[in-house]
CSV table of C-alpha atoms and ligand atoms in Angstrom, one decimal:
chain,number,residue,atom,x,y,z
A,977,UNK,CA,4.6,-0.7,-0.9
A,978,UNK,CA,6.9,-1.4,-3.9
A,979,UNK,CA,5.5,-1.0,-7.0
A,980,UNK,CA,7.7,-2.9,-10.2
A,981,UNK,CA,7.2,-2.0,-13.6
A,982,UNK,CA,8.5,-4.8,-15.6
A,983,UNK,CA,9.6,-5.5,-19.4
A,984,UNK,CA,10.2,-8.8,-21.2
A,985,UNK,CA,11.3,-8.8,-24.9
A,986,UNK,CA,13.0,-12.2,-24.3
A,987,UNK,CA,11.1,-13.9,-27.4
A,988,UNK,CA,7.6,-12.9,-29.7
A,989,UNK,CA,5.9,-10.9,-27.2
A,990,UNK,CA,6.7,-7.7,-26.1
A,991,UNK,CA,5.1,-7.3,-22.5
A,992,UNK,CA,5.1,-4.6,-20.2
A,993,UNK,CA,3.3,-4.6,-16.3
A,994,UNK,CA,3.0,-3.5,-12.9
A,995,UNK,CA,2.5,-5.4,-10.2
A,996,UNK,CA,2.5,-4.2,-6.4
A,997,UNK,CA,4.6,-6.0,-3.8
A,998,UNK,CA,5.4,-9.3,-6.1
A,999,UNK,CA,1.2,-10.1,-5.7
A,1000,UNK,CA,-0.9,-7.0,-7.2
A,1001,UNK,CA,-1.4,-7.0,-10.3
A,1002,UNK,CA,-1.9,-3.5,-11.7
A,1003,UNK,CA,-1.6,-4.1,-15.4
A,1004,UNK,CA,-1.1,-6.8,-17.9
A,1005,UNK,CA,0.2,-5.6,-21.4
A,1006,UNK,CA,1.2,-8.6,-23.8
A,1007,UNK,CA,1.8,-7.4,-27.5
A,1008,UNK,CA,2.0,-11.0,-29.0
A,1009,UNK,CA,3.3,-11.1,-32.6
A,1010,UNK,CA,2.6,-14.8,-33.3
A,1011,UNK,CA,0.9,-13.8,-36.4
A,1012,UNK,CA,3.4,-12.2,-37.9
A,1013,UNK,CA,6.1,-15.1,-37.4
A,1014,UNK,CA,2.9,-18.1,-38.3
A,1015,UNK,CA,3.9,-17.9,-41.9
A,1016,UNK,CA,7.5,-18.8,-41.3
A,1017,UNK,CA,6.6,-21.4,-39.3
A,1018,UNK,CA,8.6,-20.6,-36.0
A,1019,UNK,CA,10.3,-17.0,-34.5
A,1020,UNK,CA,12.0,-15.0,-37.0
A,1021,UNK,CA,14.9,-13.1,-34.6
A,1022,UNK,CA,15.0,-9.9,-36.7
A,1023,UNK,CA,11.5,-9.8,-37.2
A,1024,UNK,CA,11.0,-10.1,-33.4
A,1025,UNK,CA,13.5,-7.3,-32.6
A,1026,UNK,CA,12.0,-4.8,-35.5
A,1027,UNK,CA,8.1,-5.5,-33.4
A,1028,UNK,CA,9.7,-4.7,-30.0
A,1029,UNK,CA,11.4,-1.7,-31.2
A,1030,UNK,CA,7.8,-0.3,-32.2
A,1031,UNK,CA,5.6,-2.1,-29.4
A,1032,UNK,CA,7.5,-0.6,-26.5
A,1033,UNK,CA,6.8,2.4,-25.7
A,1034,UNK,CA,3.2,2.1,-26.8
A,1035,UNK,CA,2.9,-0.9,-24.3
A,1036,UNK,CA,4.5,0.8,-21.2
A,1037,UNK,CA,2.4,3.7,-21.6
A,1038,UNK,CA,-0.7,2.0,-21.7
A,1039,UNK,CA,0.6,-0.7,-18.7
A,1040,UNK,CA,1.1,2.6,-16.6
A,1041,UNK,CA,-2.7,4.0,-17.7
A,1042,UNK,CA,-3.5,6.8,-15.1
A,1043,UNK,CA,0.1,6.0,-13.2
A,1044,UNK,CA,3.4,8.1,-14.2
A,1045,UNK,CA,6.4,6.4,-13.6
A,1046,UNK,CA,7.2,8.9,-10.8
A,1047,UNK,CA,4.6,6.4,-9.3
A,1048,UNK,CA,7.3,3.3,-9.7
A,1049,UNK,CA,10.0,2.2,-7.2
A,1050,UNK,CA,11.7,-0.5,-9.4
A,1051,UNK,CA,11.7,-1.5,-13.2
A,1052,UNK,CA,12.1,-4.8,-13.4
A,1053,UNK,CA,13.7,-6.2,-17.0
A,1054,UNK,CA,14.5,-9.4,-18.5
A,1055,UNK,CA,17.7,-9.6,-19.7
A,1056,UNK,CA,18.2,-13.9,-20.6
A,1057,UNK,CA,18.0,-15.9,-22.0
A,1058,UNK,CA,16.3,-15.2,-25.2
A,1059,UNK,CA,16.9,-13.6,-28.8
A,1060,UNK,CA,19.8,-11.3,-28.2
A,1061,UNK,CA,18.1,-8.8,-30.7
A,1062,UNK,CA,14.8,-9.0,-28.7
A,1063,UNK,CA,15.9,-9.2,-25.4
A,1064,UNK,CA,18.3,-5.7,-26.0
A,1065,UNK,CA,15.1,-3.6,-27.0
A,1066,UNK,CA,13.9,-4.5,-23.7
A,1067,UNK,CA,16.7,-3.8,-21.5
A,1068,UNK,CA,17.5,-1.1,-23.8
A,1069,UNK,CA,14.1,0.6,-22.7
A,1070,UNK,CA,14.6,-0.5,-19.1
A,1071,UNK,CA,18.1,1.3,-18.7
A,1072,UNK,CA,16.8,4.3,-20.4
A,1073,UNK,CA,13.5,4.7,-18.1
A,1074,UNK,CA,15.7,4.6,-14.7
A,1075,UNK,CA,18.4,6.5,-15.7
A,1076,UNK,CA,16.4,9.0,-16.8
A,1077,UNK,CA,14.4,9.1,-13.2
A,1078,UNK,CA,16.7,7.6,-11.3
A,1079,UNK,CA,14.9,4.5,-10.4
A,1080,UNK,CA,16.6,1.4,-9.4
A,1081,UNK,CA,17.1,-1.5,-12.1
A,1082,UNK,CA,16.9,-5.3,-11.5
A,1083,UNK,CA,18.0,-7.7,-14.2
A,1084,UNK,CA,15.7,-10.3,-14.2
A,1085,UNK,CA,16.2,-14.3,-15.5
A,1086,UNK,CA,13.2,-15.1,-17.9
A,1087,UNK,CA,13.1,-18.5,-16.2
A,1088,UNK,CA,13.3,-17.6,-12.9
A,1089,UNK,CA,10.4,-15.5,-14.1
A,1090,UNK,CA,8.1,-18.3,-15.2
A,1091,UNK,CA,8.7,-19.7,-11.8
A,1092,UNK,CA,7.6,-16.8,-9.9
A,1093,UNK,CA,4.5,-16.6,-11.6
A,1094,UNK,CA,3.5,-19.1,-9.5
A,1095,UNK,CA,3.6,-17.2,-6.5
A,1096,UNK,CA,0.8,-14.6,-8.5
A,1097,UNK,CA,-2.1,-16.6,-7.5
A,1098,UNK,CA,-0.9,-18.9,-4.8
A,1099,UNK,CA,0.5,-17.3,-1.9
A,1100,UNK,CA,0.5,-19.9,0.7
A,1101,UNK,CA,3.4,-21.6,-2.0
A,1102,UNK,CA,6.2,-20.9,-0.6
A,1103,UNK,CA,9.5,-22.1,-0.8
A,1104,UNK,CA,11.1,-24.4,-0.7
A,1105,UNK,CA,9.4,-26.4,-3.6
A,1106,UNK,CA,9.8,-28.1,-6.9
A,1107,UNK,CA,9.1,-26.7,-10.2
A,1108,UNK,CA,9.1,-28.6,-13.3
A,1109,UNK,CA,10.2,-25.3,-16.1
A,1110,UNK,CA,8.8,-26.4,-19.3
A,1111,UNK,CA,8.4,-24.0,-21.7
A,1112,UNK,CA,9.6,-23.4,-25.8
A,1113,UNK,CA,13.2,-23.2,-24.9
A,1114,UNK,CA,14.0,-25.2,-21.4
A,1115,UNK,CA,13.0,-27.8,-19.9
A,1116,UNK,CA,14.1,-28.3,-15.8
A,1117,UNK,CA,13.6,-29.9,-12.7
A,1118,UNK,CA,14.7,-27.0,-10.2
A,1119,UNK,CA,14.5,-27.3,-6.6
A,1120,UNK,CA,14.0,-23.8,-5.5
A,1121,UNK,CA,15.3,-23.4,-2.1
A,1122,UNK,CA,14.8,-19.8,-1.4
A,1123,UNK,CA,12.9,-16.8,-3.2
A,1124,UNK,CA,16.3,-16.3,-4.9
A,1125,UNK,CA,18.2,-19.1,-4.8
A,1126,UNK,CA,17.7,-22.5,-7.4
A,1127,UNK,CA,19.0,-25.3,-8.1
A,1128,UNK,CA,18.8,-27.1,-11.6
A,1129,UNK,CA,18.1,-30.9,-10.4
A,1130,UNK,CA,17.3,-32.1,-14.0
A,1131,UNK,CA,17.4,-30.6,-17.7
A,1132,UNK,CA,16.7,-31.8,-20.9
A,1133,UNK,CA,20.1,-33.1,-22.9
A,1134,UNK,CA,18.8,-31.8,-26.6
A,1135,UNK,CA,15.4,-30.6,-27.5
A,1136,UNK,CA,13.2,-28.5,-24.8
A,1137,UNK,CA,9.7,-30.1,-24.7
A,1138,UNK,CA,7.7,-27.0,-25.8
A,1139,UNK,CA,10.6,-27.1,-29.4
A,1140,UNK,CA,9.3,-30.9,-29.7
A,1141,UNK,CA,5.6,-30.1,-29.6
A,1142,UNK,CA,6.4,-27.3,-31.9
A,1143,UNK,CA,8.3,-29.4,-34.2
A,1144,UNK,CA,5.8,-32.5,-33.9
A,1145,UNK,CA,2.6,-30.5,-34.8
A,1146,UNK,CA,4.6,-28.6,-38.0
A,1147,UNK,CA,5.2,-32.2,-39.1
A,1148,UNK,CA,1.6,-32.8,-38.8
A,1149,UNK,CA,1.0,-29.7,-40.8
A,1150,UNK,CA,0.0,-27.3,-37.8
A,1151,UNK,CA,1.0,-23.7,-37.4
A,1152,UNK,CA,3.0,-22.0,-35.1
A,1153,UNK,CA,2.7,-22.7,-31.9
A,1154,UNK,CA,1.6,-26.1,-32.7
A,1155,UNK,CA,1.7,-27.1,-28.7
A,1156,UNK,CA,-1.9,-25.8,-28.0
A,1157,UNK,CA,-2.9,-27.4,-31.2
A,1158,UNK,CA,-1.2,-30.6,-30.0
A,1159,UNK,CA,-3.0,-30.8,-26.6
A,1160,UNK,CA,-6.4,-29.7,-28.6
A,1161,UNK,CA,-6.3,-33.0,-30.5
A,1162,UNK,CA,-5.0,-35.6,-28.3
A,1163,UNK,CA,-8.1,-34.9,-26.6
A,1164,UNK,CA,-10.2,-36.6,-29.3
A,1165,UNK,CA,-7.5,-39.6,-30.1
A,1166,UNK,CA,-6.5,-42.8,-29.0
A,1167,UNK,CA,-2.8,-42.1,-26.4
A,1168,UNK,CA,-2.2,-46.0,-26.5
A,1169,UNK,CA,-2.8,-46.5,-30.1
A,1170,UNK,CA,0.8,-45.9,-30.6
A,1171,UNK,CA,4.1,-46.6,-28.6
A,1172,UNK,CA,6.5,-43.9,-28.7
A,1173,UNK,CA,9.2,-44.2,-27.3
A,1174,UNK,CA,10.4,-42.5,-23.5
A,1175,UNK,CA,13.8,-41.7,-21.9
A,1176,UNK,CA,14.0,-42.2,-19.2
A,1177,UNK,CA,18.1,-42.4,-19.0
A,1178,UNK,CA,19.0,-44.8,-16.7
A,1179,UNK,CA,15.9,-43.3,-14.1
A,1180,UNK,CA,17.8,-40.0,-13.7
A,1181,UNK,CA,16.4,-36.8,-13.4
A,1182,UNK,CA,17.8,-35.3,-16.9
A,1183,UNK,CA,15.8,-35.5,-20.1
A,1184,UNK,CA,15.9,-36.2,-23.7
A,1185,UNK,CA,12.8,-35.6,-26.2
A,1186,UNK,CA,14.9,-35.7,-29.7
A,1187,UNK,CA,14.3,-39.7,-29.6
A,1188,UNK,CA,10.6,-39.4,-29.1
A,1189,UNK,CA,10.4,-36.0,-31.7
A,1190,UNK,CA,12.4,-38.0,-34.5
A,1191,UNK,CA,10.2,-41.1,-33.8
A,1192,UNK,CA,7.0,-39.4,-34.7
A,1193,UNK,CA,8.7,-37.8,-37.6
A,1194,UNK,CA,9.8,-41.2,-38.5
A,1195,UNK,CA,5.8,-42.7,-38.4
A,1196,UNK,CA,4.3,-39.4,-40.1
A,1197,UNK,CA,7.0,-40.1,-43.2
A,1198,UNK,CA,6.5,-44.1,-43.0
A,1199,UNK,CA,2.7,-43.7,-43.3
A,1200,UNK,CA,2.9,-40.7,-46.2
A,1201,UNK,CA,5.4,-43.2,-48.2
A,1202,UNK,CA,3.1,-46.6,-48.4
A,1203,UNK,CA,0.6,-43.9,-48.4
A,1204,UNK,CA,-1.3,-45.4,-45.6
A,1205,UNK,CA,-4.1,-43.3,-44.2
A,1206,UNK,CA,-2.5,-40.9,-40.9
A,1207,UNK,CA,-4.5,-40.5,-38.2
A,1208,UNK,CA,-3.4,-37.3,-36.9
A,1209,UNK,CA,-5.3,-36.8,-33.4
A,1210,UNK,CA,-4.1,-40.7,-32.6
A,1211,UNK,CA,-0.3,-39.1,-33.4
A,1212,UNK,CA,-0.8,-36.1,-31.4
A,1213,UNK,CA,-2.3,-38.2,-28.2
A,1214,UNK,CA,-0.3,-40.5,-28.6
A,1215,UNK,CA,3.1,-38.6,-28.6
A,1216,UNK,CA,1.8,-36.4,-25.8
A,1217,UNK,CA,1.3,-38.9,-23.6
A,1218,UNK,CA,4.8,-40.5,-24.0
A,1219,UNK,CA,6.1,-36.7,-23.3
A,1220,UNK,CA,4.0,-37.0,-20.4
A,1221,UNK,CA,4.8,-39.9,-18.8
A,1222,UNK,CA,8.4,-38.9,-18.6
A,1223,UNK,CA,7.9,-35.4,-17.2
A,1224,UNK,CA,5.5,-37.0,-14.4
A,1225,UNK,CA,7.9,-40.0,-13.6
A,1226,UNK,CA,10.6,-38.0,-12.9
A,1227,UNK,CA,8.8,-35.2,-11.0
A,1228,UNK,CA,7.0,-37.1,-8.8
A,1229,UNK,CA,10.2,-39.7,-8.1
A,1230,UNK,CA,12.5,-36.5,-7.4
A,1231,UNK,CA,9.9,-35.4,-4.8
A,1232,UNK,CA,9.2,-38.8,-2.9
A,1233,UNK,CA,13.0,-39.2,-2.9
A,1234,UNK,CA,13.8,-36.5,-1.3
A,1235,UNK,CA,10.6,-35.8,0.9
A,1236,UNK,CA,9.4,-33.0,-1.1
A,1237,UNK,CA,5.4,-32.0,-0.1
A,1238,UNK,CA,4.8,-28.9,-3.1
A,1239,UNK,CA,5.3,-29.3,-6.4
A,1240,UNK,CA,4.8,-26.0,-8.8
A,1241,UNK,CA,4.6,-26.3,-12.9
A,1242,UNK,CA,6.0,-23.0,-15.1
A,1243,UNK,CA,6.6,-22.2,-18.7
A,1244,UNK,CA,4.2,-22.4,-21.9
A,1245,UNK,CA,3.4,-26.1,-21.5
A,1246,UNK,CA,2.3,-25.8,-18.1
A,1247,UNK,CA,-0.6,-24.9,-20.0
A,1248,UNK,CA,-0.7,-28.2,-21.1
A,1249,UNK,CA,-3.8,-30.3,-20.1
A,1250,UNK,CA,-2.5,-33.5,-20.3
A,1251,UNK,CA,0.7,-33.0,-18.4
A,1252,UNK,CA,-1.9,-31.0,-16.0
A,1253,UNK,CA,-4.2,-33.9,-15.7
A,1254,UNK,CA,-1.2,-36.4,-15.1
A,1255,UNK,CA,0.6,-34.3,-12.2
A,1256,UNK,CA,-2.9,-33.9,-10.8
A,1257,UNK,CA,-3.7,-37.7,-10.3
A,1258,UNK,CA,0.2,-38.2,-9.2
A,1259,UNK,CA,0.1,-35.8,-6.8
A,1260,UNK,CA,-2.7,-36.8,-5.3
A,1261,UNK,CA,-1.8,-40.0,-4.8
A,1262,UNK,CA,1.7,-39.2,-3.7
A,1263,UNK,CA,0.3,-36.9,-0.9
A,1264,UNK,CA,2.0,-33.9,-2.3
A,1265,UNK,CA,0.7,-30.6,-3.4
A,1266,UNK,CA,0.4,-29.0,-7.0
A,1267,UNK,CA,0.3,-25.5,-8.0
A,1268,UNK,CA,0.6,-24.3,-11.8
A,1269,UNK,CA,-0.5,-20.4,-13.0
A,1270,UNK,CA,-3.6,-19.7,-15.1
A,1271,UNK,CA,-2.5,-20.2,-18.7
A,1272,UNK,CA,-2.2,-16.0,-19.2
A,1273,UNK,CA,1.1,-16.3,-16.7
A,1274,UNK,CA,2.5,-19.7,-18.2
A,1275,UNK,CA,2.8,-18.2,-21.4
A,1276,UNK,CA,5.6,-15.3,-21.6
A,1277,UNK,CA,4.3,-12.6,-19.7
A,1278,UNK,CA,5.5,-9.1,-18.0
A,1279,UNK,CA,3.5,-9.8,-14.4
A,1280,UNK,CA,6.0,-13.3,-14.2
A,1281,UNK,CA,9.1,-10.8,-14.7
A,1282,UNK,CA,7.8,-8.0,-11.9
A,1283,UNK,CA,7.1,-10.4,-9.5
A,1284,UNK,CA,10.8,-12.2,-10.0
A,1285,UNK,CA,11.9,-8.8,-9.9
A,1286,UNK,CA,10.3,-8.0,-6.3
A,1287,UNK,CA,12.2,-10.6,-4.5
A,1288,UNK,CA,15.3,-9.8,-6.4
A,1289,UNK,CA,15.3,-6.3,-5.1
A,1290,UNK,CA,14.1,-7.4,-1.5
A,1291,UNK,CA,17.3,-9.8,-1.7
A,1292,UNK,CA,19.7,-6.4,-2.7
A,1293,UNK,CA,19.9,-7.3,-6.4
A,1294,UNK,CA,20.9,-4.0,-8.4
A,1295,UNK,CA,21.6,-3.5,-12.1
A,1296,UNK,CA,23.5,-0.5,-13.8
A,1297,UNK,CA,23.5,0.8,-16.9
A,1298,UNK,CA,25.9,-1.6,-17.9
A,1299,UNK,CA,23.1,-4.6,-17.9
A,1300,UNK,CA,23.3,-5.8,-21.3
A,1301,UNK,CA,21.2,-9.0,-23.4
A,1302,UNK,CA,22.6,-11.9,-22.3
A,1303,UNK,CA,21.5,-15.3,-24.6
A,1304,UNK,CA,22.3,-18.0,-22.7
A,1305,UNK,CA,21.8,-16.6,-19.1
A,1306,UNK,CA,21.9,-19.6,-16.9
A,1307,UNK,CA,20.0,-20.0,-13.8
B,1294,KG4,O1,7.2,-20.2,-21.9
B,1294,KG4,P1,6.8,-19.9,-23.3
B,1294,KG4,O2,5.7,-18.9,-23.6
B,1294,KG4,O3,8.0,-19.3,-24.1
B,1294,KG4,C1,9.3,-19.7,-23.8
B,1294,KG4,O4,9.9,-19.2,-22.9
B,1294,KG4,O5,9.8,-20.6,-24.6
B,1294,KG4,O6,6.5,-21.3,-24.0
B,1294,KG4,C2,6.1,-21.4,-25.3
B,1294,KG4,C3,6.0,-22.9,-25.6
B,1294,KG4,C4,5.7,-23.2,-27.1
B,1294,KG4,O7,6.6,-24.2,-27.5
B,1294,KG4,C5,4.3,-23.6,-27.2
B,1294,KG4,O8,4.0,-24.5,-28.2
B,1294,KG4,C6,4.1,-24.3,-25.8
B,1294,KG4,O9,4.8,-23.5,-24.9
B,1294,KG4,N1,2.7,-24.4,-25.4
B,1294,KG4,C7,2.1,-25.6,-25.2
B,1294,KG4,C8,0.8,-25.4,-24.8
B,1294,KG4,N2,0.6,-24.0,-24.7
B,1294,KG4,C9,1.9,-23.5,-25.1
B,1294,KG4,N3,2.6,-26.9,-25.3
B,1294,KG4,C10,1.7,-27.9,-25.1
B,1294,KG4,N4,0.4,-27.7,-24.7
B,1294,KG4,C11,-0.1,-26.5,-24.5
B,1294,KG4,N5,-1.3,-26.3,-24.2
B,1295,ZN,ZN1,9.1,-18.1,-21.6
């Protein structure tokens, strides 16, 4: 049995857990400090880094409950991308704890984690498969090939969808993270009542959302200067499904082009209903199987990062105590 405790700082929640041979999990700790960034309307870096610094050590403790950490095999940390600042408290921690008891270290990729939290509650997925990542910072179409080994088929060009939800509900005067809020009222509004725009570049599989994010912005500022009445939830609906629309197209296409039979959705708006609802009925129709975690393991987690960090230790990966925060760690 290999037991991983696992740490991700990476953005506003500091998260600590154990999980048992990448399936069991033992504990679940998520310190999230949305409230404290709500008034700024988005992630303040150094205020993120200053919570971590005083989250940690409460949160491991209580993720290892009754356990010791002479009861761990592997700590499992996340090390990119993310906030520098946030990310080093983790791997900062990490470095310290097996040094200290001389316990291997794996350096774990934050997105690779949100698409192993897939394998938490679905173990007949296996690869290979493909996941559509969309979450507050990425958005990508990755054919994963092996527990270890991706390949980025797709990616968005400028904004990440999770950024344009957030930025399209702050328009419409929601807080932080407006993407729940979002998905809450395009469920009462009208999704045709307005025609926003999709890329769909040429039917590739890369994205854009800036075009679709500036033309709500442009609508919300059209209505409040002839002063028009706004109706918000036909807005919200309406955008969500053009966001949609895209993200299904080019999922299912990839798939039925290349004879693809599993399909598996990660990051924060995998939480998403709509883009839940859509994938459902294509997926169906296509023949082709859908997996997507409950919304505790879309959302950053800890359990994501020790499950990545089982297979990454099965496959010989090994960090030493020069690991360091690495921003813009690409897959
Ligand atoms: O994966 P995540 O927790 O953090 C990153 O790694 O970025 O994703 C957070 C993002 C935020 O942009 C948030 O607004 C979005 O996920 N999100 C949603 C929903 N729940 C979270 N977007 C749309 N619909 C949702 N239900
Ligand atoms: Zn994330």
């Amino acid at each position: 049995m290999i037991r991983v405790l696992a740490i991700e700082t990476s953005c506003d929640e500091t998260a600590v857990a154990v999980v048992e041979n990448g399936t069991k999990v033992v504990s679940n700790v998520i310190s999230s400090q949305i409230d404290l960034h709500k008034k700024f309307g988005g992630v303040v870096p150094e205020i993120a880094s200053r919570m971590h610094t005083e989250q940690m050590n409460l949160c491991i403790r209580q993720a290892l409950d009754e356990m010791t950490l002479d009861d761990i095999d592997v700590i499992g940390v996340t090390y990119g991308p993310g906030l520098v600042g946030a990310l080093l408290v983790g791997v900062m921690a990490a470095k310290a704890i097996a040094f200290a008891k001389n316990i291997p270290l794996v350096g774990v990729n934050h997105i690779k984690g949100h698409i192993a939290a897939n394998y938490i509650e679905h173990p007949q997925l296996k690869p290979p498969f493909l996941c559509l990542v969309v979450s507050g910072g990425h958005t990508h179409l990755v054919n994963v090939k092996d527990y270890t080994e991706y390949e980025i088929v797709g990616r968005t060009k400028d904004d990440a969808v999770g950024e344009a939800y957030d930025k399209v509900a702050r328009t419409l005067g929601l807080k932080y993270p407006g993407g729940p809020k979002i998905d809450e009222l395009a469920k009462v509004g009208d999704k045709n009542s307005i025609d926003f725009p999709r890329a769909m570049l040429d039917g590739g599989y890369d994205f854009s959302f800036s075009g679709v994010k500036s033309s709500v912005l442009n609508y919300v500022n059209g209505c409040n200067m002839k002063q028009q009445p706004l109706n918000a939830a036909n807005v919200a609906a309406s955008f969500q499904q053009a966001v949609v629309d895209v993200l299904t197209y080019k999922t299912i296409n990839y798939a039925t082009a290349n004879n693809i039979k599993n399909i598996a959705l990660a990051g924060g708006v995998a939480c998403n209903s709509g883009l839940r609802q859509a994938l459902t009925a294509a997926t169906t129709a296509a023949g082709i199987n859908l997996y997507y975690p409950q919304p505790l393991y879309c959302t950053d987690n800890a359990v994501m990062i020790g499950v990545a960090a089982y297979y990454e230790y099965l496959a010989g990966s090994r960090a030493d105590m020069h690991l360091n925060a690495v921003a813009n760690l690409a897959m």
